[in-house]
């Protein structure tokens, strides 16, 4: 019925264009989960590979907020946003869990029995801006 009234107002509109336009969009922006990208730097005497860091990040989050919290936080450690030379990595997280993520990683003290410190550099709403801090 809504398609008919819209088309009646604008006869040049193709048939079913409103229906096709809105179905292909997916979720409305207001219903989407808001995300943040957090860039972290790992400080240690030794350099670690991405899989080692990813494993420790996941374990630290699980220890702090558990499986349910990790699912709600929608944590994703981005492999393509890892700087091995500077030991910096990017984590995508739900905006409500940014502080929780930072706290969980701050409590992480060891990788392979080697002491580490993980500090956050920046929190951003865009991957492009977060990527600028990987190489600075």
PDB file of C-alpha atoms in Angstrom:
ATOM      1  CA  UNK A   1       0.000   0.000   0.000  1.00  0.00           C
ATOM      2  CA  UNK A   2       2.858   2.401   0.828  1.00  0.00           C
ATOM      3  CA  UNK A   3       4.361   1.751  -2.591  1.00  0.00           C
ATOM      4  CA  UNK A   4       1.146   2.769  -4.315  1.00  0.00           C
ATOM      5  CA  UNK A   5       0.826   6.074  -2.469  1.00  0.00           C
ATOM      6  CA  UNK A   6       4.483   6.935  -3.055  1.00  0.00           C
ATOM      7  CA  UNK A   7       4.176   6.128  -6.763  1.00  0.00           C
ATOM      8  CA  UNK A   8       0.921   8.046  -6.970  1.00  0.00           C
ATOM      9  CA  UNK A   9       2.715  11.141  -5.664  1.00  0.00           C
ATOM     10  CA  UNK A  10       5.597  10.677  -8.099  1.00  0.00           C
ATOM     11  CA  UNK A  11       4.458   8.923 -11.308  1.00  0.00           C
ATOM     12  CA  UNK A  12       7.971   8.963 -12.776  1.00  0.00           C
ATOM     13  CA  UNK A  13       9.179   6.638  -9.990  1.00  0.00           C
ATOM     14  CA  UNK A  14       9.671   3.070 -11.271  1.00  0.00           C
ATOM     15  CA  UNK A  15       7.346   0.416  -9.954  1.00  0.00           C
ATOM     16  CA  UNK A  16       8.506  -1.174  -6.659  1.00  0.00           C
ATOM     17  CA  UNK A  17      11.561   1.115  -6.456  1.00  0.00           C
ATOM     18  CA  UNK A  18      10.856   2.044  -2.823  1.00  0.00           C
ATOM     19  CA  UNK A  19      10.553  -1.618  -1.869  1.00  0.00           C
ATOM     20  CA  UNK A  20      13.798  -2.602  -3.620  1.00  0.00           C
ATOM     21  CA  UNK A  21      15.703   0.395  -2.273  1.00  0.00           C
ATOM     22  CA  UNK A  22      14.818  -0.292   1.365  1.00  0.00           C
ATOM     23  CA  UNK A  23      15.192  -4.083   1.276  1.00  0.00           C
ATOM     24  CA  UNK A  24      18.722  -3.917  -0.120  1.00  0.00           C
ATOM     25  CA  UNK A  25      19.810  -1.452   2.598  1.00  0.00           C
ATOM     26  CA  UNK A  26      19.759  -4.001   5.425  1.00  0.00           C
ATOM     27  CA  UNK A  27      19.395  -2.471   8.869  1.00  0.00           C
ATOM     28  CA  UNK A  28      18.624   1.158   9.403  1.00  0.00           C
ATOM     29  CA  UNK A  29      21.604   3.129  10.744  1.00  0.00           C
ATOM     30  CA  UNK A  30      19.853   3.688  14.064  1.00  0.00           C
ATOM     31  CA  UNK A  31      19.517  -0.082  14.570  1.00  0.00           C
ATOM     32  CA  UNK A  32      23.116  -0.954  13.697  1.00  0.00           C
ATOM     33  CA  UNK A  33      25.597  -1.728  16.411  1.00  0.00           C
ATOM     34  CA  UNK A  34      27.942   1.216  16.912  1.00  0.00           C
ATOM     35  CA  UNK A  35      31.614   0.307  16.842  1.00  0.00           C
ATOM     36  CA  UNK A  36      34.922   1.834  17.824  1.00  0.00           C
ATOM     37  CA  UNK A  37      38.443   1.031  16.739  1.00  0.00           C
ATOM     38  CA  UNK A  38      41.034   1.069  19.507  1.00  0.00           C
ATOM     39  CA  UNK A  39      44.760   1.059  18.676  1.00  0.00           C
ATOM     40  CA  UNK A  40      46.993  -0.558  21.287  1.00  0.00           C
ATOM     41  CA  UNK A  41      50.757  -0.710  21.662  1.00  0.00           C
ATOM     42  CA  UNK A  42      52.488  -3.639  23.310  1.00  0.00           C
ATOM     43  CA  UNK A  43      55.591  -2.691  25.287  1.00  0.00           C
ATOM     44  CA  UNK A  44      58.121  -5.450  25.915  1.00  0.00           C
ATOM     45  CA  UNK A  45      61.785  -6.341  25.482  1.00  0.00           C
ATOM     46  CA  UNK A  46      60.785  -9.030  22.983  1.00  0.00           C
ATOM     47  CA  UNK A  47      58.768  -8.752  19.754  1.00  0.00           C
ATOM     48  CA  UNK A  48      55.736 -11.010  19.450  1.00  0.00           C
ATOM     49  CA  UNK A  49      53.926 -12.364  16.409  1.00  0.00           C
ATOM     50  CA  UNK A  50      50.293 -11.523  15.667  1.00  0.00           C
ATOM     51  CA  UNK A  51      48.942 -14.970  16.697  1.00  0.00           C
ATOM     52  CA  UNK A  52      50.654 -14.691  20.111  1.00  0.00           C
ATOM     53  CA  UNK A  53      49.221 -11.226  20.711  1.00  0.00           C
ATOM     54  CA  UNK A  54      45.768 -12.224  19.458  1.00  0.00           C
ATOM     55  CA  UNK A  55      45.697 -15.229  21.787  1.00  0.00           C
ATOM     56  CA  UNK A  56      46.659 -13.120  24.819  1.00  0.00           C
ATOM     57  CA  UNK A  57      44.112 -10.404  23.957  1.00  0.00           C
ATOM     58  CA  UNK A  58      41.336 -12.979  23.661  1.00  0.00           C
ATOM     59  CA  UNK A  59      42.362 -14.670  26.913  1.00  0.00           C
ATOM     60  CA  UNK A  60      42.532 -11.345  28.768  1.00  0.00           C
ATOM     61  CA  UNK A  61      39.042 -10.382  27.607  1.00  0.00           C
ATOM     62  CA  UNK A  62      37.632 -13.801  28.478  1.00  0.00           C
ATOM     63  CA  UNK A  63      39.173 -13.637  31.968  1.00  0.00           C
ATOM     64  CA  UNK A  64      37.702 -10.188  32.563  1.00  0.00           C
ATOM     65  CA  UNK A  65      34.193 -10.307  31.028  1.00  0.00           C
ATOM     66  CA  UNK A  66      33.641 -13.961  30.062  1.00  0.00           C
ATOM     67  CA  UNK A  67      32.105 -15.463  26.950  1.00  0.00           C
ATOM     68  CA  UNK A  68      28.803 -13.609  27.206  1.00  0.00           C
ATOM     69  CA  UNK A  69      30.513 -10.251  27.670  1.00  0.00           C
ATOM     70  CA  UNK A  70      32.849 -10.948  24.766  1.00  0.00           C
ATOM     71  CA  UNK A  71      29.867 -11.751  22.558  1.00  0.00           C
ATOM     72  CA  UNK A  72      28.045  -8.552  23.582  1.00  0.00           C
ATOM     73  CA  UNK A  73      31.201  -6.491  23.059  1.00  0.00           C
ATOM     74  CA  UNK A  74      31.645  -7.916  19.523  1.00  0.00           C
ATOM     75  CA  UNK A  75      35.426  -7.901  19.880  1.00  0.00           C
ATOM     76  CA  UNK A  76      37.416  -8.389  16.673  1.00  0.00           C
ATOM     77  CA  UNK A  77      41.217  -8.227  16.531  1.00  0.00           C
ATOM     78  CA  UNK A  78      42.101  -7.011  13.041  1.00  0.00           C
ATOM     79  CA  UNK A  79      44.986  -8.987  11.503  1.00  0.00           C
ATOM     80  CA  UNK A  80      45.418  -6.548   8.607  1.00  0.00           C
ATOM     81  CA  UNK A  81      45.902  -3.703  11.093  1.00  0.00           C
ATOM     82  CA  UNK A  82      48.972  -5.066  12.882  1.00  0.00           C
ATOM     83  CA  UNK A  83      52.366  -3.330  12.840  1.00  0.00           C
ATOM     84  CA  UNK A  84      54.920  -5.972  13.807  1.00  0.00           C
ATOM     85  CA  UNK A  85      57.817  -3.515  13.961  1.00  0.00           C
ATOM     86  CA  UNK A  86      56.121  -1.176  16.444  1.00  0.00           C
ATOM     87  CA  UNK A  87      54.010  -3.928  18.057  1.00  0.00           C
ATOM     88  CA  UNK A  88      50.770  -2.025  17.501  1.00  0.00           C
ATOM     89  CA  UNK A  89      47.411  -3.588  16.756  1.00  0.00           C
ATOM     90  CA  UNK A  90      43.795  -2.524  16.258  1.00  0.00           C
ATOM     91  CA  UNK A  91      40.744  -3.975  17.978  1.00  0.00           C
ATOM     92  CA  UNK A  92      37.174  -3.359  16.829  1.00  0.00           C
ATOM     93  CA  UNK A  93      34.651  -3.260  19.683  1.00  0.00           C
ATOM     94  CA  UNK A  94      31.104  -2.148  20.480  1.00  0.00           C
ATOM     95  CA  UNK A  95      31.161   1.472  21.663  1.00  0.00           C
ATOM     96  CA  UNK A  96      29.644   0.604  25.057  1.00  0.00           C
ATOM     97  CA  UNK A  97      32.561  -1.750  25.836  1.00  0.00           C
ATOM     98  CA  UNK A  98      35.564   0.463  24.990  1.00  0.00           C
ATOM     99  CA  UNK A  99      36.480   1.077  28.642  1.00  0.00           C
ATOM    100  CA  UNK A 100      35.943  -2.589  29.489  1.00  0.00           C
ATOM    101  CA  UNK A 101      38.296  -3.609  26.676  1.00  0.00           C
ATOM    102  CA  UNK A 102      40.972  -1.168  27.836  1.00  0.00           C
ATOM    103  CA  UNK A 103      40.692  -2.435  31.415  1.00  0.00           C
ATOM    104  CA  UNK A 104      40.887  -6.084  30.370  1.00  0.00           C
ATOM    105  CA  UNK A 105      44.049  -5.494  28.329  1.00  0.00           C
ATOM    106  CA  UNK A 106      45.596  -3.326  31.017  1.00  0.00           C
ATOM    107  CA  UNK A 107      45.363  -6.297  33.398  1.00  0.00           C
ATOM    108  CA  UNK A 108      47.267  -8.520  30.953  1.00  0.00           C
ATOM    109  CA  UNK A 109      50.858  -8.772  32.195  1.00  0.00           C
ATOM    110  CA  UNK A 110      52.550 -11.688  30.374  1.00  0.00           C
ATOM    111  CA  UNK A 111      52.848 -13.368  26.987  1.00  0.00           C
ATOM    112  CA  UNK A 112      54.800 -16.652  27.028  1.00  0.00           C
ATOM    113  CA  UNK A 113      56.102 -15.838  30.544  1.00  0.00           C
ATOM    114  CA  UNK A 114      57.593 -12.557  29.271  1.00  0.00           C
ATOM    115  CA  UNK A 115      56.439  -9.357  31.025  1.00  0.00           C
ATOM    116  CA  UNK A 116      54.408  -6.957  28.880  1.00  0.00           C
ATOM    117  CA  UNK A 117      52.483  -3.711  29.151  1.00  0.00           C
ATOM    118  CA  UNK A 118      49.598  -2.996  26.793  1.00  0.00           C
ATOM    119  CA  UNK A 119      48.613   0.653  26.460  1.00  0.00           C
ATOM    120  CA  UNK A 120      45.888   2.224  24.352  1.00  0.00           C
ATOM    121  CA  UNK A 121      46.927   4.940  21.917  1.00  0.00           C
ATOM    122  CA  UNK A 122      43.655   6.153  20.418  1.00  0.00           C
ATOM    123  CA  UNK A 123      39.976   5.324  20.140  1.00  0.00           C
ATOM    124  CA  UNK A 124      38.310   6.222  16.860  1.00  0.00           C
ATOM    125  CA  UNK A 125      35.004   5.753  15.105  1.00  0.00           C
ATOM    126  CA  UNK A 126      36.696   5.224  11.742  1.00  0.00           C
ATOM    127  CA  UNK A 127      39.238   2.663  10.673  1.00  0.00           C
ATOM    128  CA  UNK A 128      41.042   5.245   8.536  1.00  0.00           C
ATOM    129  CA  UNK A 129      41.805   7.522  11.479  1.00  0.00           C
ATOM    130  CA  UNK A 130      42.788   4.581  13.685  1.00  0.00           C
ATOM    131  CA  UNK A 131      45.149   3.380  10.936  1.00  0.00           C
ATOM    132  CA  UNK A 132      47.073   6.656  11.056  1.00  0.00           C
ATOM    133  CA  UNK A 133      48.304   5.746  14.551  1.00  0.00           C
ATOM    134  CA  UNK A 134      49.662   2.330  13.571  1.00  0.00           C
ATOM    135  CA  UNK A 135      52.786   3.813  11.995  1.00  0.00           C
ATOM    136  CA  UNK A 136      53.267   7.059  13.958  1.00  0.00           C
TER     137      UNK A 136
END
